[in-house]
Coordinates of C-alpha atoms in Angstrom, one line a residue:
M26 CA 16.2 -30.0 -6.4
S27 CA 16.6 -33.5 -7.7
G28 CA 14.0 -35.9 -6.5
Y29 CA 11.1 -33.5 -7.1
A30 CA 8.2 -34.7 -9.2
S31 CA 7.1 -31.6 -11.0
Q32 CA 3.6 -30.7 -12.1
S33 CA 4.4 -27.2 -13.5
A34 CA 1.4 -25.6 -15.3
S35 CA 3.5 -22.8 -16.7
E36 CA 4.9 -22.5 -20.2
H37 CA 8.5 -21.5 -20.6
D38 CA 8.7 -17.8 -21.3
E39 CA 11.7 -16.2 -23.0
R40 CA 11.0 -12.7 -21.9
P41 CA 13.3 -11.1 -19.3
G42 CA 12.8 -12.6 -15.9
R43 CA 10.8 -15.6 -17.1
G44 CA 11.6 -19.3 -17.2
V45 CA 13.0 -19.3 -13.7
P46 CA 11.4 -22.1 -11.6
M47 CA 9.4 -20.7 -8.8
T48 CA 10.4 -23.6 -6.6
T49 CA 14.1 -22.8 -6.4
F50 CA 13.9 -20.3 -3.5
R51 CA 17.4 -19.0 -4.3
H52 CA 18.8 -15.6 -5.4
D53 CA 18.9 -15.6 -9.1
A54 CA 19.5 -12.4 -11.0
S55 CA 17.5 -13.7 -14.0
A56 CA 14.4 -13.8 -11.8
E57 CA 14.5 -10.1 -11.1
A58 CA 12.0 -7.8 -12.8
P59 CA 13.7 -5.6 -15.4
R60 CA 15.1 -2.4 -14.0
G61 CA 13.7 0.9 -15.0
G62 CA 10.1 0.0 -15.9
P63 CA 7.2 0.2 -15.7
R64 CA 6.8 3.2 -13.4
G65 CA 3.3 4.3 -12.4
P66 CA 2.3 8.0 -12.7
H67 CA 2.5 10.3 -9.7
R68 CA 0.4 9.4 -6.7
G69 CA -3.2 10.5 -7.0
A70 CA -3.2 10.9 -10.8
P71 CA -5.7 8.9 -12.7
L72 CA -4.6 5.8 -14.6
A73 CA -3.6 6.6 -18.2
D74 CA -3.6 4.3 -21.1
R75 CA 0.2 4.6 -21.4
D76 CA 0.6 3.4 -17.8
V77 CA -1.5 0.3 -18.4
A78 CA 0.2 -0.3 -21.7
D79 CA 3.6 -0.2 -20.1
L80 CA 2.4 -2.5 -17.3
R81 CA 1.1 -5.0 -19.9
R82 CA 4.5 -5.0 -21.6
W83 CA 6.2 -6.2 -18.4
V84 CA 3.5 -8.6 -17.0
A85 CA 3.0 -11.9 -18.8
G86 CA -0.6 -12.2 -17.6
P87 CA -3.6 -10.0 -18.4
V88 CA -3.8 -6.4 -17.2
L89 CA -7.4 -5.3 -17.4
L90 CA -9.3 -2.0 -16.8
P91 CA -13.0 -1.9 -15.9
D92 CA -14.1 -1.4 -19.5
D93 CA -11.9 -4.3 -20.9
P94 CA -13.5 -7.6 -21.9
G95 CA -13.0 -10.2 -19.2
F96 CA -12.4 -7.7 -16.4
A97 CA -15.2 -9.0 -14.1
A98 CA -14.3 -12.7 -14.9
E99 CA -10.8 -12.1 -13.8
F100 CA -11.8 -11.9 -10.2
A101 CA -15.1 -13.7 -10.1
G102 CA -14.9 -16.2 -7.3
Y103 CA -16.7 -18.9 -5.3
N104 CA -18.6 -16.5 -3.2
S105 CA -20.9 -14.7 -5.7
A106 CA -22.2 -12.3 -3.0
R107 CA -19.0 -10.2 -3.5
V108 CA -19.4 -7.2 -5.8
E109 CA -15.9 -5.9 -6.5
R110 CA -14.9 -2.6 -8.2
P111 CA -11.1 -2.6 -8.4
A112 CA -9.3 0.1 -10.4
L113 CA -7.6 -2.6 -12.4
A114 CA -7.0 -6.4 -12.4
V115 CA -3.7 -8.1 -13.0
G116 CA -3.6 -11.9 -13.6
A117 CA -0.2 -12.9 -12.3
T118 CA 1.5 -15.9 -13.9
G119 CA 4.5 -16.0 -11.5
T120 CA 6.5 -14.2 -8.9
V121 CA 8.0 -11.8 -11.4
D122 CA 4.5 -10.7 -12.4
V123 CA 3.6 -10.2 -8.7
A124 CA 6.6 -8.1 -8.1
V125 CA 6.1 -5.9 -11.1
A126 CA 2.4 -5.4 -10.2
L127 CA 3.3 -4.5 -6.6
A128 CA 6.0 -2.0 -7.7
F129 CA 3.4 -0.4 -10.0
A130 CA 0.9 -0.2 -7.2
R131 CA 3.5 1.3 -4.9
D132 CA 4.6 3.9 -7.4
R133 CA 1.0 4.7 -8.2
G134 CA -0.2 4.8 -4.6
L135 CA -2.7 2.1 -5.1
T136 CA -3.9 -0.3 -2.5
V137 CA -3.7 -4.0 -3.3
A138 CA -6.2 -6.9 -3.0
V139 CA -5.2 -10.5 -3.6
A140 CA -7.7 -13.0 -5.2
N141 CA -7.6 -16.7 -6.0
T142 CA -10.6 -19.0 -5.6
G143 CA -12.8 -16.4 -3.9
H144 CA -13.6 -18.5 -0.8
G145 CA -12.1 -16.2 1.8
R146 CA -12.4 -12.7 0.6
A147 CA -13.1 -10.5 3.6
R148 CA -13.4 -6.9 2.3
S149 CA -14.2 -5.4 -1.1
A150 CA -11.4 -4.5 -3.5
D151 CA -13.0 -1.1 -4.5
G152 CA -10.3 1.2 -6.0
A153 CA -7.5 -1.3 -5.6
L154 CA -5.1 -3.1 -7.9
L155 CA -6.6 -6.6 -7.7
L156 CA -4.0 -9.3 -8.1
N157 CA -5.3 -12.7 -9.3
V158 CA -2.9 -15.5 -8.4
S159 CA -5.0 -18.4 -9.7
R160 CA -2.6 -18.9 -12.7
M161 CA 0.3 -19.6 -10.4
T162 CA -0.2 -23.4 -10.3
D163 CA 3.3 -24.9 -10.2
L164 CA 3.4 -27.9 -7.9
T165 CA 6.3 -30.2 -7.0
V166 CA 6.6 -33.1 -4.7
D167 CA 9.8 -34.4 -3.1
P168 CA 8.6 -37.9 -1.9
A169 CA 11.9 -38.6 -0.1
A170 CA 11.8 -35.4 1.9
R171 CA 7.9 -35.7 2.2
V172 CA 7.6 -32.1 1.1
V173 CA 5.4 -30.4 -1.5
R174 CA 6.0 -27.0 -3.0
V175 CA 2.9 -25.2 -3.9
G176 CA 2.2 -22.1 -6.0
A177 CA -0.2 -19.5 -4.8
G178 CA -3.0 -20.6 -7.2
V179 CA -3.0 -24.4 -6.5
P180 CA -6.2 -25.8 -5.1
A181 CA -6.1 -28.1 -2.2
R182 CA -7.5 -30.9 -4.3
R183 CA -4.4 -31.0 -6.6
V184 CA -2.1 -31.0 -3.6
A185 CA -3.9 -34.0 -2.1
E186 CA -3.8 -35.9 -5.4
A187 CA -0.2 -35.2 -6.1
A188 CA 0.8 -36.3 -2.6
A189 CA -1.3 -39.5 -2.9
E190 CA 0.7 -40.6 -6.0
H191 CA 3.6 -41.2 -3.5
G192 CA 1.6 -42.7 -0.7
L193 CA 1.5 -39.4 1.2
A194 CA -1.2 -37.1 2.4
A195 CA -1.5 -33.3 2.8
P196 CA -3.2 -31.6 5.7
V197 CA -6.1 -30.4 3.6
G198 CA -9.5 -29.2 4.8
S199 CA -13.1 -30.0 4.0
S200 CA -13.1 -28.3 0.6
G201 CA -10.8 -29.3 -2.3
Q202 CA -11.5 -26.1 -4.2
V203 CA -9.9 -23.6 -1.8
G204 CA -6.3 -22.5 -2.6
L205 CA -3.9 -24.4 -0.5
V206 CA -1.7 -21.4 0.2
G207 CA -4.5 -19.1 1.4
Y208 CA -5.9 -22.0 3.5
A209 CA -2.6 -22.6 5.2
L210 CA -2.0 -18.9 5.8
G211 CA -5.3 -18.8 7.7
G212 CA -4.1 -21.6 10.0
G213 CA -5.6 -24.4 8.0
L214 CA -7.9 -26.8 9.9
P215 CA -7.5 -30.2 8.3
V216 CA -10.2 -32.8 8.3
L217 CA -7.6 -35.1 10.0
G218 CA -6.5 -32.3 12.3
R219 CA -6.7 -34.2 15.5
T220 CA -4.0 -36.5 14.1
L221 CA -2.0 -34.0 11.9
G222 CA -2.4 -30.7 13.7
W223 CA -2.9 -27.4 11.9
A224 CA -1.7 -27.0 8.3
A225 CA 0.3 -23.8 9.3
E226 CA 2.5 -25.9 11.6
R227 CA 3.6 -27.9 8.6
V228 CA 4.7 -24.9 6.5
R229 CA 8.5 -25.0 6.3
A230 CA 9.3 -22.0 4.1
L231 CA 7.5 -19.5 2.0
E232 CA 8.2 -17.1 -0.8
L233 CA 6.8 -13.6 -0.1
V234 CA 6.7 -10.5 -2.3
T235 CA 6.5 -7.6 0.1
P236 CA 4.4 -4.4 -0.5
D237 CA 7.6 -2.6 -1.7
A238 CA 8.2 -5.4 -4.3
R239 CA 11.1 -7.3 -2.7
T240 CA 11.0 -11.1 -2.9
L241 CA 11.9 -12.9 0.3
R242 CA 12.4 -16.5 1.2
V243 CA 11.0 -16.6 4.7
T244 CA 11.7 -19.4 7.2
A245 CA 11.8 -19.7 11.0
E246 CA 15.5 -19.1 10.8
S247 CA 15.6 -16.2 8.3
D248 CA 13.0 -14.0 9.9
P249 CA 11.2 -15.7 12.9
E250 CA 8.7 -12.9 13.5
L251 CA 7.6 -12.6 9.9
F252 CA 7.4 -16.4 9.5
W253 CA 5.2 -16.5 12.6
A254 CA 3.0 -13.6 11.5
V255 CA 2.3 -14.7 7.9
R256 CA 1.1 -18.2 8.9
G257 CA -2.0 -16.9 10.5
G258 CA -2.0 -13.3 9.4
R259 CA -2.9 -14.2 5.8
D260 CA -2.3 -11.6 3.1
N261 CA -1.6 -8.7 5.4
F262 CA 2.2 -8.6 4.7
G263 CA 2.4 -9.1 0.9
V264 CA 1.8 -11.9 -1.5
V265 CA 2.9 -15.4 -0.7
T266 CA 3.7 -16.8 -4.1
E267 CA 4.8 -20.2 -3.0
L268 CA 5.2 -22.3 0.1
E269 CA 6.8 -25.6 1.2
L270 CA 4.5 -27.9 3.1
E271 CA 5.3 -31.1 5.0
L272 CA 3.4 -34.3 4.0
V273 CA 2.7 -37.4 6.0
P274 CA 2.7 -41.1 5.1
L275 CA -1.0 -42.1 4.7
R276 CA -2.6 -44.0 1.9
T277 CA -6.1 -44.8 3.3
F278 CA -8.4 -44.1 6.2
F279 CA -11.8 -45.3 7.3
G280 CA -14.6 -42.8 7.1
G281 CA -18.0 -41.7 5.8
G282 CA -21.1 -40.3 7.3
L283 CA -24.4 -40.9 9.0
H284 CA -27.5 -38.7 8.2
F285 CA -30.3 -38.2 10.8
A286 CA -33.7 -36.6 10.5
A287 CA -33.6 -33.3 12.4
E288 CA -36.9 -31.6 11.8
T289 CA -37.4 -30.2 15.3
E290 CA -35.4 -28.2 17.8
E291 CA -35.8 -31.0 20.3
R292 CA -34.3 -33.6 18.0
L293 CA -31.4 -31.2 17.2
A294 CA -30.7 -30.6 20.8
E295 CA -30.7 -34.4 21.5
L296 CA -28.2 -35.0 18.6
L297 CA -25.8 -32.2 19.6
G298 CA -26.0 -33.2 23.2
A299 CA -25.1 -36.8 22.3
Y300 CA -22.3 -35.5 20.0
A301 CA -20.8 -33.4 22.8
A302 CA -20.8 -36.3 25.2
W303 CA -19.4 -38.7 22.5
T304 CA -16.5 -36.4 21.6
G305 CA -15.5 -36.0 25.2
G306 CA -13.8 -39.4 25.3
L307 CA -12.5 -40.0 21.8
P308 CA -9.0 -41.0 20.9
R309 CA -7.2 -38.6 18.6
Q310 CA -7.5 -40.9 15.6
M311 CA -11.3 -40.1 15.4
H312 CA -12.1 -36.9 13.5
S313 CA -15.7 -35.7 13.2
S314 CA -18.2 -32.9 12.8
L315 CA -22.0 -32.5 13.1
A316 CA -23.7 -30.2 10.6
V317 CA -27.4 -29.5 10.0
V318 CA -28.2 -29.1 6.4
P319 CA -31.7 -28.1 5.0
F320 CA -31.5 -30.2 1.8
P321 CA -33.4 -29.0 -1.3
D322 CA -36.0 -31.3 -2.9
V323 CA -34.0 -32.2 -6.0
P324 CA -33.6 -35.5 -7.8
Q325 CA -29.8 -35.4 -7.5
L326 CA -30.1 -36.3 -3.8
P327 CA -30.9 -39.8 -2.4
P328 CA -34.7 -40.1 -1.7
P329 CA -34.3 -40.3 2.1
L330 CA -32.6 -36.8 2.1
R331 CA -34.6 -34.9 -0.4
G332 CA -36.3 -31.8 1.0
R333 CA -35.5 -32.7 4.6
R334 CA -33.6 -31.0 7.3
V335 CA -30.8 -33.4 8.1
A336 CA -28.1 -33.7 10.7
H337 CA -25.0 -35.0 9.0
L338 CA -22.3 -36.7 11.2
R339 CA -19.0 -36.8 9.3
V340 CA -16.4 -39.1 10.5
A341 CA -12.8 -40.1 9.6
W342 CA -10.8 -42.7 11.5
T343 CA -7.0 -43.3 11.2
G344 CA -6.8 -46.2 13.6
A345 CA -7.6 -49.9 13.5
P346 CA -10.9 -50.6 11.5
A347 CA -12.6 -52.6 14.2
E348 CA -12.0 -50.0 16.9
G349 CA -13.4 -47.2 14.7
E350 CA -16.5 -49.3 13.9
A351 CA -17.0 -49.9 17.6
L352 CA -16.9 -46.2 18.3
L353 CA -19.7 -45.6 15.8
A354 CA -22.0 -48.3 17.2
G355 CA -24.0 -46.0 19.4
W356 CA -24.8 -43.7 16.4
R357 CA -26.0 -46.6 14.3
E358 CA -28.6 -47.3 17.0
R359 CA -30.0 -43.8 16.7
G360 CA -31.9 -44.6 13.5
P361 CA -29.9 -42.9 10.7
L362 CA -31.6 -42.2 7.4
A363 CA -28.4 -43.2 5.5
V364 CA -25.0 -44.6 6.5
S365 CA -21.8 -44.7 4.5
W366 CA -18.6 -46.2 6.1
G367 CA -15.6 -47.9 4.7
E368 CA -11.9 -47.7 3.7
L369 CA -11.2 -44.6 1.6
P370 CA -8.2 -43.2 -0.2
A371 CA -6.4 -40.3 1.6
T372 CA -7.7 -37.9 -1.1
A373 CA -11.3 -38.5 0.0
V374 CA -11.0 -36.4 3.2
R375 CA -12.0 -33.4 1.1
T376 CA -15.3 -35.1 0.1
L377 CA -16.5 -36.2 3.5
H378 CA -18.3 -32.9 4.3
Q379 CA -20.0 -32.9 0.8
E380 CA -19.4 -29.2 0.4
P381 CA -20.9 -27.8 -2.9
D382 CA -18.7 -27.0 -5.8
D383 CA -20.9 -24.4 -7.5
P384 CA -20.5 -20.7 -6.6
A385 CA -23.1 -19.3 -4.2
P386 CA -23.6 -16.0 -2.4
F387 CA -22.9 -16.6 1.3
T388 CA -21.5 -15.2 4.5
Q389 CA -20.3 -17.0 7.6
D390 CA -19.2 -16.6 11.2
S391 CA -17.5 -18.8 13.8
A392 CA -16.7 -19.3 17.4
L393 CA -14.0 -21.4 19.0
L394 CA -15.7 -22.9 22.1
D395 CA -14.1 -24.0 25.3
R396 CA -16.9 -26.5 25.7
V397 CA -20.4 -27.4 24.4
D398 CA -22.7 -26.8 27.3
D399 CA -26.5 -26.6 27.6
A400 CA -26.5 -22.9 26.4
V401 CA -24.6 -23.9 23.2
V402 CA -27.0 -26.8 22.6
R403 CA -30.0 -24.6 22.9
A404 CA -28.6 -21.9 20.6
F405 CA -27.5 -24.5 18.0
A406 CA -30.9 -26.1 18.0
E407 CA -32.6 -22.7 17.5
A408 CA -30.3 -21.5 14.7
A409 CA -30.4 -24.8 12.9
G410 CA -34.0 -25.6 13.4
P411 CA -37.1 -24.9 11.4
G412 CA -37.8 -21.5 13.0
A413 CA -34.6 -20.1 11.4
G414 CA -35.7 -20.9 7.9
R415 CA -33.7 -22.8 5.3
A416 CA -30.8 -20.5 4.6
H417 CA -28.3 -21.8 7.1
V418 CA -25.8 -24.6 7.6
V419 CA -24.8 -24.8 11.2
E420 CA -21.9 -27.0 12.2
V421 CA -19.9 -28.1 15.2
R422 CA -16.4 -29.6 14.6
H423 CA -14.5 -31.5 17.2
L424 CA -11.0 -30.1 17.9
G425 CA -8.4 -31.2 20.5
G426 CA -5.8 -33.9 19.9
A427 CA -2.8 -32.6 17.9
L428 CA -4.7 -29.3 17.3
A429 CA -4.3 -28.6 21.0
Q430 CA -0.7 -29.4 21.4
P431 CA 2.0 -26.7 21.5
A432 CA 3.4 -26.1 18.1
G433 CA 6.9 -26.7 17.0
R434 CA 6.4 -23.8 14.6
P435 CA 4.0 -21.5 16.5
F436 CA 1.6 -19.2 14.6
P437 CA -1.2 -16.8 15.6
G438 CA -5.0 -17.1 15.2
V439 CA -6.0 -20.3 16.9
R440 CA -7.1 -21.1 20.4
R441 CA -5.5 -24.4 21.3
S442 CA -7.6 -24.9 24.4
A443 CA -10.8 -24.9 22.3
S444 CA -12.7 -28.2 22.3
H445 CA -15.0 -27.4 19.3
L446 CA -15.5 -25.0 16.5
L447 CA -19.0 -23.6 15.9
S448 CA -19.7 -22.2 12.5
A449 CA -22.7 -20.9 10.6
V450 CA -22.9 -20.4 6.8
S451 CA -25.8 -18.3 5.5
I452 CA -26.8 -18.7 1.9
L453 CA -28.0 -15.3 0.6
L454 CA -30.8 -16.6 -1.6
G455 CA -34.6 -16.9 -1.3
P456 CA -37.0 -15.3 1.3
D457 CA -35.0 -16.7 4.2
G458 CA -31.7 -15.6 2.8
T459 CA -31.8 -11.8 3.0
P460 CA -28.9 -10.1 4.7
E461 CA -31.2 -8.9 7.4
A462 CA -32.8 -12.2 8.1
T463 CA -29.6 -14.2 8.0
G464 CA -27.7 -11.6 10.1
A465 CA -30.4 -11.8 12.8
V466 CA -30.1 -15.6 13.0
R467 CA -26.3 -15.6 13.2
G468 CA -26.4 -12.7 15.7
R469 CA -28.7 -14.6 18.1
L470 CA -26.6 -17.7 17.8
F471 CA -23.2 -16.1 18.5
D472 CA -24.6 -13.8 21.2
A473 CA -26.0 -16.9 22.9
V474 CA -22.6 -18.7 22.9
A475 CA -20.5 -15.7 23.8
G476 CA -19.8 -17.0 27.3
R477 CA -18.2 -20.1 25.8
S478 CA -16.4 -18.4 22.9
L479 CA -12.6 -18.0 22.9
G480 CA -12.7 -16.0 19.6
R481 CA -13.3 -16.5 15.9
L482 CA -11.4 -18.7 13.5
G483 CA -10.3 -16.6 10.5
N484 CA -10.9 -19.1 7.7
F485 CA -14.5 -19.6 8.9
T486 CA -15.4 -15.9 9.2
G487 CA -16.5 -13.4 6.5
G488 CA -18.0 -13.6 3.1
G489 CA -20.7 -11.4 1.6
E490 CA -20.2 -8.5 4.0
D491 CA -17.1 -6.4 4.5
M492 CA -15.3 -7.5 7.7
S493 CA -14.8 -4.9 10.4
A494 CA -11.5 -4.4 12.1
A495 CA -13.1 -5.6 15.4
V496 CA -14.2 -8.9 13.8
A497 CA -10.8 -9.4 12.2
A498 CA -9.1 -8.7 15.5
D499 CA -11.3 -11.3 17.3
A500 CA -9.3 -14.1 15.6
Y501 CA -6.3 -13.2 17.7
E502 CA -5.2 -13.0 21.4
P503 CA -4.4 -9.4 22.4
A504 CA -0.7 -10.2 22.6
E505 CA -0.8 -11.9 19.2
L506 CA -2.5 -8.9 17.7
A507 CA 0.1 -6.5 19.1
R508 CA 2.9 -8.6 17.5
L509 CA 1.1 -8.8 14.2
R510 CA 0.6 -5.0 14.1
A511 CA 4.3 -4.5 14.7
V512 CA 5.2 -6.8 11.8
K513 CA 2.6 -5.1 9.7
A514 CA 4.2 -1.7 10.5
R515 CA 7.6 -3.1 9.4
L516 CA 6.3 -4.6 6.1
D517 CA 3.3 -2.5 5.2
P518 CA 3.3 0.8 7.2
G519 CA 0.9 2.4 4.8
N520 CA -1.6 -0.6 5.0
A521 CA -1.6 -1.0 1.2
F522 CA -2.8 -4.6 1.8
R523 CA -6.1 -3.6 3.5
H524 CA -8.8 -5.4 1.4
N525 CA -8.7 -8.5 3.7
A526 CA -9.2 -9.5 7.3
N527 CA -7.1 -6.5 8.0
I528 CA -4.4 -6.0 10.6
E529 CA -3.7 -2.3 11.0
P530 CA -0.1 -1.3 11.4
A531 CA 1.1 -0.3 14.8
G532 CA 1.8 3.4 15.4
P533 CA 5.3 4.6 16.2
L534 CA 4.7 4.3 20.0
E535 CA 3.2 0.9 19.9
G536 CA 6.3 -1.2 19.3
D537 CA 9.2 -1.7 17.1
T538 CA 8.1 -0.4 13.7
G539 CA 11.5 0.7 12.3
D540 CA 13.0 -0.7 9.2
R541 CA 15.1 -3.9 9.8
P542 CA 17.7 -5.2 7.4
S543 CA 16.6 -8.4 5.8
P544 CA 18.7 -11.5 6.8
A545 CA 21.6 -12.2 4.6
G546 CA 20.6 -14.3 1.6
S547 CA 16.9 -14.0 2.1
V548 CA 16.2 -11.2 -0.5
R549 CA 16.0 -11.9 -4.2
G550 CA 16.5 -8.5 -5.8
A551 CA 16.7 -5.1 -4.1
S552 CA 14.2 -2.4 -3.7
G553 CA 14.6 0.0 -6.6
T554 CA 12.3 1.2 -9.3
M555 CA 10.9 -2.3 -9.7
G556 CA 12.1 -3.7 -6.4
R557 CA 13.4 -6.9 -7.9

């Protein structure tokens, strides 16, 4: 692994199974969890102190029960609307901790929930073993190969910054706080997606701890169906503890934003109509979105934006500067309240959308649209307008370009023919932010665009409310869902990983659900008491 610039956040640990770099992806007996312990009690029995004490002996991170100090903080996340009641919380420090925890959950008959930043939780973790991977922050860059290896807890911001040190860019999205691994396993829509394609297409390999506590290196060659399923099926098949992601040479781009007053539905309809027409003829080097934000009246904001409902056009251009400037000329003539535009470092893509860093209670929904027609324009203007209150941020992102091309490494959960992504985030605060009021606004919006919708995008769906099986399934084509359910039946027939955008395992008559031997050389450890 020479040539890698390491940014390991882990201390060397002399305990059995520790001190093995998580980035090696090779069979190494020293990385196996110790045989013979800890075992959970019989299925259905309550957790006993001795069981947790034994688990604590083998896990380097914290193992916490509901009455322990720090229990709630262990899984507090970005979305403060979530109220979790797991049976216990385990803070994993590496792959060995994950395998030990999953073996314990298997022997105990516990379901498993995975947590990191808390952006994408889809279902409550009530009664589960909640596994927090945020401490798994090893990161290495191989600048010659243009590859980064990322631990399960690494935020996208760190990946972008590490890549930039070598003149490279990662296919990160609009938030630097989200975990890169979870983002990529949901498809991963980059800000520069029309040039770079989906993040999941750039995943070369991943390390997966299965529900029965085996550790696998998964590639397109070792297990094509599992590799396809995990990059889009998220945490339905186990815990991805690390992945390899391709980087691209990019140091700077041109970008910024234009803010427009948008206090009436008529003005909103005018702006979205203009945006739809403008995006219809753009080169793939132009990336953009239009979001309506009801800004609060606070001194931290520039005076032109305080307390106003504003349409924010976000733009990023990877072509020649003069050509990008010419493409924006028409928008400058529409009387923006504020304009920012210039050459930016590649790391700045995650700041263009100006997404807040502070936790908040929210829920969201999405629709991949085949086009933006008059019905979409009207529905957008109503949902984002003054009649809907001030609890919603409604956005349309331009897709196409590389996002529409057939993938060299295909994966499920995106509709490549979609021209735009419509999303609505509802902040569950204040008189306009009750679940009933916000649900009604989102319901009217997505009902009105149903004729143009090709399905949901998983990373833009969910939040404060538990996601139903039907909503989770709407992220996939029927044929994709059937394949995913077959893989789920092979890896997790008991659906232990169900506290998520859940894919239910196929029944015995719905496809190949039998056990398959793992490809030679892909398993680190064997399934036994501890499975490692």
